[in-house]
């Protein structure tokens, strides 16, 4: 199925589209019109929008089924290699693809509303995956490291990397400082 999707996607891209977007759009019921409406509600006022996806998340049943061939997946060394683990990982990867699609859709909303160049976009995850041995609930790197990506044209150089150590309680006071708002007195 994965090879078939790649072949069909290559043909769709040659025709100016993308099959992957179509597959993921069909597999999802996400409604981005509410986000768009919030952004354009009052153009004179600043806004903040939180789009909170819980993908990927067990039981990994919201991605496009059959997107990845379990037999071709390379599993992390610490996981038991069996049919169930391979199927779960294939489903997990499909949900990561869904999350990637969701982020792309939100960026399209920003572009279509004229907000793409003056909006700070933060992408953060909560923790590693929930597979046993080394995932969330553990103190292994995969359990305590969380992805954080920031995009802010004109303020953050594309492709830059920071070694800054941060955690979620940093987010609110940082946003308050960036927007000129006053953080509560009991905030670090």
mmCIF file of C-alpha atoms in Angstrom:
data_model
loop_
_atom_site.group_PDB
_atom_site.id
_atom_site.type_symbol
_atom_site.label_atom_id
_atom_site.label_comp_id
_atom_site.label_asym_id
_atom_site.label_seq_id
_atom_site.Cartn_x
_atom_site.Cartn_y
_atom_site.Cartn_z
ATOM 1 C CA UNK A 1 0.000 0.000 0.000
ATOM 2 C CA UNK A 2 2.839 2.423 0.873
ATOM 3 C CA UNK A 3 4.458 1.924 -2.567
ATOM 4 C CA UNK A 4 1.074 2.339 -4.252
ATOM 5 C CA UNK A 5 0.441 5.597 -2.377
ATOM 6 C CA UNK A 6 3.902 6.922 -3.282
ATOM 7 C CA UNK A 7 3.350 6.062 -6.960
ATOM 8 C CA UNK A 8 -0.103 7.678 -6.995
ATOM 9 C CA UNK A 9 1.229 10.712 -5.113
ATOM 10 C CA UNK A 10 4.059 11.169 -7.638
ATOM 11 C CA UNK A 11 1.473 11.132 -10.450
ATOM 12 C CA UNK A 12 -0.761 13.593 -8.568
ATOM 13 C CA UNK A 13 2.187 15.939 -7.944
ATOM 14 C CA UNK A 14 3.123 15.816 -11.631
ATOM 15 C CA UNK A 15 -0.437 16.971 -12.324
ATOM 16 C CA UNK A 16 -0.054 19.854 -9.840
ATOM 17 C CA UNK A 17 -1.752 18.293 -6.811
ATOM 18 C CA UNK A 18 -0.954 15.855 -4.060
ATOM 19 C CA UNK A 19 -2.670 12.577 -3.384
ATOM 20 C CA UNK A 20 -1.325 12.474 0.145
ATOM 21 C CA UNK A 21 -3.253 15.641 1.014
ATOM 22 C CA UNK A 22 -6.388 14.077 -0.484
ATOM 23 C CA UNK A 23 -5.918 10.816 1.448
ATOM 24 C CA UNK A 24 -5.304 12.617 4.737
ATOM 25 C CA UNK A 25 -8.190 15.033 4.188
ATOM 26 C CA UNK A 26 -10.523 12.081 3.576
ATOM 27 C CA UNK A 27 -9.219 10.274 6.671
ATOM 28 C CA UNK A 28 -9.790 13.287 8.930
ATOM 29 C CA UNK A 29 -12.769 15.243 10.130
ATOM 30 C CA UNK A 30 -10.789 18.259 11.296
ATOM 31 C CA UNK A 31 -12.620 21.536 10.715
ATOM 32 C CA UNK A 32 -10.262 24.462 10.168
ATOM 33 C CA UNK A 33 -13.041 26.936 9.339
ATOM 34 C CA UNK A 34 -13.492 27.767 13.043
ATOM 35 C CA UNK A 35 -9.803 28.632 13.314
ATOM 36 C CA UNK A 36 -10.031 30.770 10.178
ATOM 37 C CA UNK A 37 -13.136 32.560 11.487
ATOM 38 C CA UNK A 38 -11.408 33.305 14.802
ATOM 39 C CA UNK A 39 -8.407 34.845 13.030
ATOM 40 C CA UNK A 40 -10.525 37.136 10.813
ATOM 41 C CA UNK A 41 -13.149 37.921 13.486
ATOM 42 C CA UNK A 42 -11.744 41.367 14.261
ATOM 43 C CA UNK A 43 -8.765 42.293 12.050
ATOM 44 C CA UNK A 44 -7.904 45.342 14.184
ATOM 45 C CA UNK A 45 -7.374 43.270 17.334
ATOM 46 C CA UNK A 46 -4.456 40.973 18.118
ATOM 47 C CA UNK A 47 -5.418 37.341 18.539
ATOM 48 C CA UNK A 48 -4.087 34.108 19.942
ATOM 49 C CA UNK A 49 -5.226 30.751 18.695
ATOM 50 C CA UNK A 50 -4.375 27.372 20.186
ATOM 51 C CA UNK A 51 -4.877 24.462 17.840
ATOM 52 C CA UNK A 52 -4.446 21.461 20.112
ATOM 53 C CA UNK A 53 -4.154 18.149 18.349
ATOM 54 C CA UNK A 54 -3.769 14.964 20.312
ATOM 55 C CA UNK A 55 -2.279 13.108 17.357
ATOM 56 C CA UNK A 56 -0.453 10.815 17.461
ATOM 57 C CA UNK A 57 -2.034 9.044 20.403
ATOM 58 C CA UNK A 58 -2.849 5.439 21.221
ATOM 59 C CA UNK A 59 -4.766 3.520 19.987
ATOM 60 C CA UNK A 60 -3.474 5.146 16.751
ATOM 61 C CA UNK A 61 -6.720 4.719 14.833
ATOM 62 C CA UNK A 62 -7.133 8.211 13.331
ATOM 63 C CA UNK A 63 -4.439 8.145 10.643
ATOM 64 C CA UNK A 64 -5.014 6.972 7.076
ATOM 65 C CA UNK A 65 -5.204 3.156 7.317
ATOM 66 C CA UNK A 66 -2.701 1.230 5.230
ATOM 67 C CA UNK A 67 -0.464 4.239 4.710
ATOM 68 C CA UNK A 68 2.647 2.380 5.905
ATOM 69 C CA UNK A 69 3.560 -1.257 5.314
ATOM 70 C CA UNK A 70 4.318 -2.839 8.715
ATOM 71 C CA UNK A 71 6.763 -5.297 7.112
ATOM 72 C CA UNK A 72 8.959 -2.441 5.827
ATOM 73 C CA UNK A 73 9.149 -0.399 9.025
ATOM 74 C CA UNK A 74 12.417 -0.214 10.952
ATOM 75 C CA UNK A 75 11.558 -0.470 14.616
ATOM 76 C CA UNK A 76 13.606 1.153 17.378
ATOM 77 C CA UNK A 77 16.091 -1.325 18.808
ATOM 78 C CA UNK A 78 14.381 -1.416 22.207
ATOM 79 C CA UNK A 79 10.980 -2.649 20.966
ATOM 80 C CA UNK A 80 10.025 -6.293 20.587
ATOM 81 C CA UNK A 81 9.807 -7.053 16.865
ATOM 82 C CA UNK A 82 6.525 -8.831 16.223
ATOM 83 C CA UNK A 83 3.433 -8.370 14.032
ATOM 84 C CA UNK A 84 1.496 -6.400 16.667
ATOM 85 C CA UNK A 85 4.344 -3.941 17.309
ATOM 86 C CA UNK A 86 4.871 -3.457 13.582
ATOM 87 C CA UNK A 87 1.150 -2.792 12.969
ATOM 88 C CA UNK A 88 0.996 -0.380 15.905
ATOM 89 C CA UNK A 89 4.062 1.467 14.624
ATOM 90 C CA UNK A 90 2.563 1.659 11.107
ATOM 91 C CA UNK A 91 -0.586 3.178 12.624
ATOM 92 C CA UNK A 92 1.558 5.511 14.770
ATOM 93 C CA UNK A 93 3.407 6.753 11.669
ATOM 94 C CA UNK A 94 0.061 7.291 9.903
ATOM 95 C CA UNK A 95 -1.040 9.514 12.787
ATOM 96 C CA UNK A 96 2.229 11.448 12.631
ATOM 97 C CA UNK A 97 1.395 12.032 8.957
ATOM 98 C CA UNK A 98 -2.059 13.226 10.016
ATOM 99 C CA UNK A 99 -0.484 15.658 12.493
ATOM 100 C CA UNK A 100 1.844 16.926 9.765
ATOM 101 C CA UNK A 101 -1.200 17.454 7.539
ATOM 102 C CA UNK A 102 -2.989 19.361 10.342
ATOM 103 C CA UNK A 103 -0.011 21.696 10.811
ATOM 104 C CA UNK A 104 0.074 22.266 7.047
ATOM 105 C CA UNK A 105 -3.646 23.079 7.028
ATOM 106 C CA UNK A 106 -3.184 25.617 9.851
ATOM 107 C CA UNK A 107 -0.321 27.255 7.936
ATOM 108 C CA UNK A 108 -2.619 27.444 4.884
ATOM 109 C CA UNK A 109 -5.222 29.199 7.064
ATOM 110 C CA UNK A 110 -2.601 31.749 8.120
ATOM 111 C CA UNK A 111 -1.583 32.262 4.494
ATOM 112 C CA UNK A 112 -5.171 32.650 3.266
ATOM 113 C CA UNK A 113 -5.943 35.236 5.967
ATOM 114 C CA UNK A 114 -2.810 37.271 5.289
ATOM 115 C CA UNK A 115 -1.386 36.434 8.723
ATOM 116 C CA UNK A 116 1.465 34.077 7.779
ATOM 117 C CA UNK A 117 4.233 36.693 7.893
ATOM 118 C CA UNK A 118 3.295 38.351 11.183
ATOM 119 C CA UNK A 119 2.344 35.360 13.299
ATOM 120 C CA UNK A 120 4.445 33.421 15.773
ATOM 121 C CA UNK A 121 3.673 29.736 15.296
ATOM 122 C CA UNK A 122 4.729 27.412 18.104
ATOM 123 C CA UNK A 123 4.614 23.667 17.669
ATOM 124 C CA UNK A 124 5.140 21.714 20.868
ATOM 125 C CA UNK A 125 4.573 18.107 21.843
ATOM 126 C CA UNK A 126 3.954 16.766 25.284
ATOM 127 C CA UNK A 127 6.334 13.793 25.473
ATOM 128 C CA UNK A 128 7.569 10.740 23.618
ATOM 129 C CA UNK A 129 5.401 7.952 22.277
ATOM 130 C CA UNK A 130 3.563 5.537 24.527
ATOM 131 C CA UNK A 131 5.295 2.399 23.325
ATOM 132 C CA UNK A 132 6.829 0.431 26.187
ATOM 133 C CA UNK A 133 10.528 0.726 26.987
ATOM 134 C CA UNK A 134 11.776 4.238 26.552
ATOM 135 C CA UNK A 135 8.621 6.182 25.751
ATOM 136 C CA UNK A 136 6.477 8.482 27.833
ATOM 137 C CA UNK A 137 6.235 7.694 31.521
ATOM 138 C CA UNK A 138 9.995 7.007 31.567
ATOM 139 C CA UNK A 139 13.095 9.056 32.247
ATOM 140 C CA UNK A 140 14.762 7.843 29.051
ATOM 141 C CA UNK A 141 15.384 10.581 26.455
ATOM 142 C CA UNK A 142 12.329 9.548 24.436
ATOM 143 C CA UNK A 143 10.144 10.005 27.516
ATOM 144 C CA UNK A 144 11.383 13.413 28.644
ATOM 145 C CA UNK A 145 12.329 15.194 25.432
ATOM 146 C CA UNK A 146 9.558 17.096 23.721
ATOM 147 C CA UNK A 147 9.606 18.617 20.262
ATOM 148 C CA UNK A 148 9.433 22.393 20.067
ATOM 149 C CA UNK A 149 9.479 24.305 16.797
ATOM 150 C CA UNK A 150 8.992 28.043 16.413
ATOM 151 C CA UNK A 151 8.269 29.897 13.164
ATOM 152 C CA UNK A 152 8.184 33.682 13.159
ATOM 153 C CA UNK A 153 9.170 35.286 9.850
ATOM 154 C CA UNK A 154 11.460 38.263 10.312
ATOM 155 C CA UNK A 155 12.105 37.400 13.975
ATOM 156 C CA UNK A 156 13.420 33.818 13.975
ATOM 157 C CA UNK A 157 15.821 32.792 11.216
ATOM 158 C CA UNK A 158 14.554 29.805 9.227
ATOM 159 C CA UNK A 159 16.544 26.674 10.008
ATOM 160 C CA UNK A 160 18.037 28.065 13.210
ATOM 161 C CA UNK A 161 18.530 25.783 16.203
ATOM 162 C CA UNK A 162 18.581 26.636 19.890
ATOM 163 C CA UNK A 163 20.087 24.651 22.729
ATOM 164 C CA UNK A 164 17.785 26.472 25.183
ATOM 165 C CA UNK A 165 16.390 24.250 27.897
ATOM 166 C CA UNK A 166 12.740 25.005 28.435
ATOM 167 C CA UNK A 167 9.569 23.450 29.734
ATOM 168 C CA UNK A 168 5.850 24.113 29.478
ATOM 169 C CA UNK A 169 5.569 26.595 32.369
ATOM 170 C CA UNK A 170 7.919 28.815 30.303
ATOM 171 C CA UNK A 171 5.394 29.180 27.485
ATOM 172 C CA UNK A 172 2.813 31.500 29.091
ATOM 173 C CA UNK A 173 5.251 34.087 30.509
ATOM 174 C CA UNK A 174 7.244 34.018 27.254
ATOM 175 C CA UNK A 175 4.114 34.724 25.199
ATOM 176 C CA UNK A 176 3.125 37.459 27.668
ATOM 177 C CA UNK A 177 6.560 39.083 27.268
ATOM 178 C CA UNK A 178 6.479 38.816 23.456
ATOM 179 C CA UNK A 179 3.033 40.402 23.247
ATOM 180 C CA UNK A 180 3.652 43.103 25.818
ATOM 181 C CA UNK A 181 1.112 41.612 28.223
ATOM 182 C CA UNK A 182 1.803 41.482 31.928
ATOM 183 C CA UNK A 183 2.308 37.984 33.310
ATOM 184 C CA UNK A 184 0.712 37.242 36.704
ATOM 185 C CA UNK A 185 2.911 38.334 39.644
ATOM 186 C CA UNK A 186 3.398 34.760 40.860
ATOM 187 C CA UNK A 187 4.943 33.691 37.521
ATOM 188 C CA UNK A 188 8.688 33.156 37.095
#
